[in-house]
Amino acid sequence: MLHTAQGLDDQQIGALWSMAESLQSMRDTSAMPGLLKGANIALVCQEQDAASEDARVFERAATQLGARVARIRSADVGQAGPADLGAMARLFGRLYDAVECQGVDEHVIQQLEAQAGIVVYHGIGLASHPVFRGLQPMMRGGLPEDDQACREAVIQSILLSTLR
């Protein structure tokens, strides 16, 4: 669903945007609810990317909703052989409610999706993710398009629409 903006129809994009605006309003009044309290999310990214703005934006978005985020080096996941990757995917499925993959090879993401049994995001925290390009016309009319808070609100909308 969220691999490309083209995978979302106008109604879905509108719903994400509407929820993002509501979440932004809650944040502005310091009334952000713990809607994902107790949720565990793995953030798989390259070690040098762990300090990147994209990783921090995703982590902030998730933790503001009450989720716990564990960072996992993509090298630890990507270097596993097929059998080990399958076992790792099943372990992720037991430990986490979702996995966000940033800078991870596509074949690794596909294995995780096929065997983990949980939601696997394809870089929804990345500023370059296609869903943000699909939302840009709306962002220009509402929240500032380059504002991190706006990106966080959209990420939160995605998390809430897929994890509740």
C-alpha positions as CSV (number, residue, x, y, z in Angstrom):
1,M,0.0,0.0,0.0
2,L,2.7,2.5,1.0
3,H,5.5,1.5,-1.4
4,T,4.5,4.3,-3.8
5,A,2.2,7.3,-3.8
6,Q,0.6,5.7,-6.9
7,G,-0.6,2.9,-4.6
8,L,-2.8,5.3,-2.8
9,D,-6.0,6.7,-4.3
10,D,-7.3,10.2,-3.7
11,Q,-9.5,9.1,-0.9
12,Q,-6.7,7.4,1.0
13,I,-4.4,10.4,0.5
14,G,-7.1,12.7,1.8
15,A,-7.7,10.5,4.8
16,L,-3.9,10.5,5.6
17,W,-3.8,14.2,5.3
18,S,-6.9,14.8,7.4
19,M,-5.5,12.6,10.2
20,A,-2.1,14.4,9.9
21,E,-3.8,17.8,10.3
22,S,-5.7,16.5,13.4
23,L,-2.5,15.1,14.9
24,Q,-0.7,18.3,14.2
25,S,-3.4,20.2,16.1
26,M,-3.1,17.8,19.0
27,R,0.7,18.3,19.1
28,D,0.2,22.1,19.0
29,T,-1.9,21.9,22.1
30,S,0.4,19.4,23.9
31,A,-2.5,16.9,23.9
32,M,-0.8,14.1,21.9
33,P,-2.4,10.9,23.0
34,G,-0.5,7.6,23.5
35,L,-2.5,5.9,20.8
36,L,0.4,3.4,20.2
37,K,1.3,2.8,23.8
38,G,2.8,-0.6,24.1
39,A,3.6,-1.0,20.4
40,N,7.1,-2.1,19.5
41,I,8.6,-1.0,16.2
42,A,12.0,-2.0,14.8
43,L,13.8,0.7,12.8
44,V,16.3,-1.1,10.5
45,C,18.8,1.4,9.1
46,Q,22.5,1.6,8.2
47,E,24.7,2.4,11.2
48,Q,25.6,5.8,9.8
49,D,22.0,6.5,9.0
50,A,21.0,5.9,12.6
51,A,22.0,9.5,13.3
52,S,20.3,10.7,10.1
53,E,17.4,13.2,10.2
54,D,15.1,10.7,8.5
55,A,15.7,8.1,11.3
56,R,15.2,10.7,14.0
57,V,12.0,12.0,12.4
58,F,10.5,8.4,12.2
59,E,11.6,7.7,15.8
60,R,10.1,10.9,17.1
61,A,6.9,10.3,15.2
62,A,6.5,6.8,16.7
63,T,7.5,7.7,20.2
64,Q,5.2,10.7,20.4
65,L,2.3,8.2,19.9
66,G,3.7,6.0,22.8
67,A,5.4,3.3,20.7
68,R,8.9,2.0,21.6
69,V,11.4,2.0,18.8
70,A,14.4,-0.3,18.6
71,R,17.2,0.5,16.2
72,I,18.7,-2.4,14.3
73,R,21.7,-2.1,12.0
74,S,20.7,-3.1,8.5
75,A,24.1,-4.9,8.2
76,D,22.9,-7.3,10.9
77,V,19.8,-8.1,8.9
78,G,21.1,-7.9,5.3
79,Q,24.1,-10.1,5.7
80,A,22.0,-13.1,6.9
81,G,21.7,-16.0,4.5
82,P,18.2,-17.0,3.3
83,A,17.6,-19.5,6.1
84,D,18.9,-17.0,8.8
85,L,16.9,-14.2,7.3
86,G,13.7,-16.3,7.4
87,A,14.4,-17.1,11.1
88,M,15.2,-13.4,11.8
89,A,11.9,-12.4,10.1
90,R,9.9,-14.8,12.2
91,L,11.7,-13.4,15.3
92,F,10.9,-9.9,14.3
93,G,7.3,-11.0,14.0
94,R,7.3,-12.2,17.6
95,L,9.1,-9.1,19.0
96,Y,7.7,-6.2,17.0
97,D,4.4,-4.9,15.8
98,A,6.0,-3.4,12.7
99,V,9.4,-2.8,11.0
100,E,10.5,0.4,9.3
101,C,13.3,-0.3,6.7
102,Q,15.5,2.6,5.7
103,G,18.4,1.9,3.3
104,V,17.7,-1.8,3.2
105,D,18.0,-4.0,0.1
106,E,14.6,-4.8,-1.6
107,H,15.1,-8.5,-1.4
108,V,15.6,-8.3,2.4
109,I,12.4,-6.2,2.7
110,Q,10.5,-8.8,0.7
111,Q,11.7,-11.6,2.9
112,L,10.7,-9.7,6.0
113,E,7.2,-9.0,4.5
114,A,6.8,-12.7,3.5
115,Q,7.9,-14.3,6.7
116,A,7.5,-11.8,9.6
117,G,3.7,-11.7,9.6
118,I,3.7,-8.0,10.7
119,V,3.6,-4.6,8.9
120,V,6.9,-3.8,7.1
121,Y,7.3,-0.2,5.9
122,H,9.5,0.7,3.0
123,G,11.1,3.9,4.3
124,I,8.1,5.9,5.3
125,G,10.4,8.0,7.4
126,L,12.4,9.1,4.4
127,A,11.8,12.6,3.1
128,S,12.1,11.1,-0.4
129,H,9.3,8.5,0.1
130,P,6.7,8.7,-2.7
131,V,3.8,9.2,-0.2
132,F,5.2,12.7,0.6
133,R,5.4,13.5,-3.1
134,G,1.7,12.5,-3.4
135,L,0.8,14.8,-0.5
136,Q,2.8,17.8,-1.6
137,P,-0.1,19.6,-3.3
138,M,-2.0,19.4,0.0
139,M,1.0,20.3,2.1
140,R,1.5,23.6,0.2
141,G,-2.1,24.6,1.2
142,G,-1.8,23.6,4.8
143,L,1.2,22.6,6.9
144,P,4.6,23.7,5.5
145,E,5.9,21.1,3.2
146,D,9.5,21.1,4.6
147,D,8.4,21.1,8.2
148,Q,9.6,18.1,10.2
149,A,6.5,18.3,12.3
150,C,4.4,17.9,9.2
151,R,6.4,14.8,8.1
152,E,6.0,13.4,11.6
153,A,2.3,13.9,11.5
154,V,2.0,12.1,8.2
155,I,4.2,9.2,9.5
156,Q,1.9,9.1,12.6
157,S,-1.1,8.9,10.3
158,I,0.4,6.0,8.5
159,L,1.3,4.2,11.7
160,L,-2.1,4.7,13.1
161,S,-3.9,3.6,10.0
162,T,-1.8,0.4,9.8
163,L,-1.2,-0.6,13.4
164,R,-4.5,-0.1,15.2
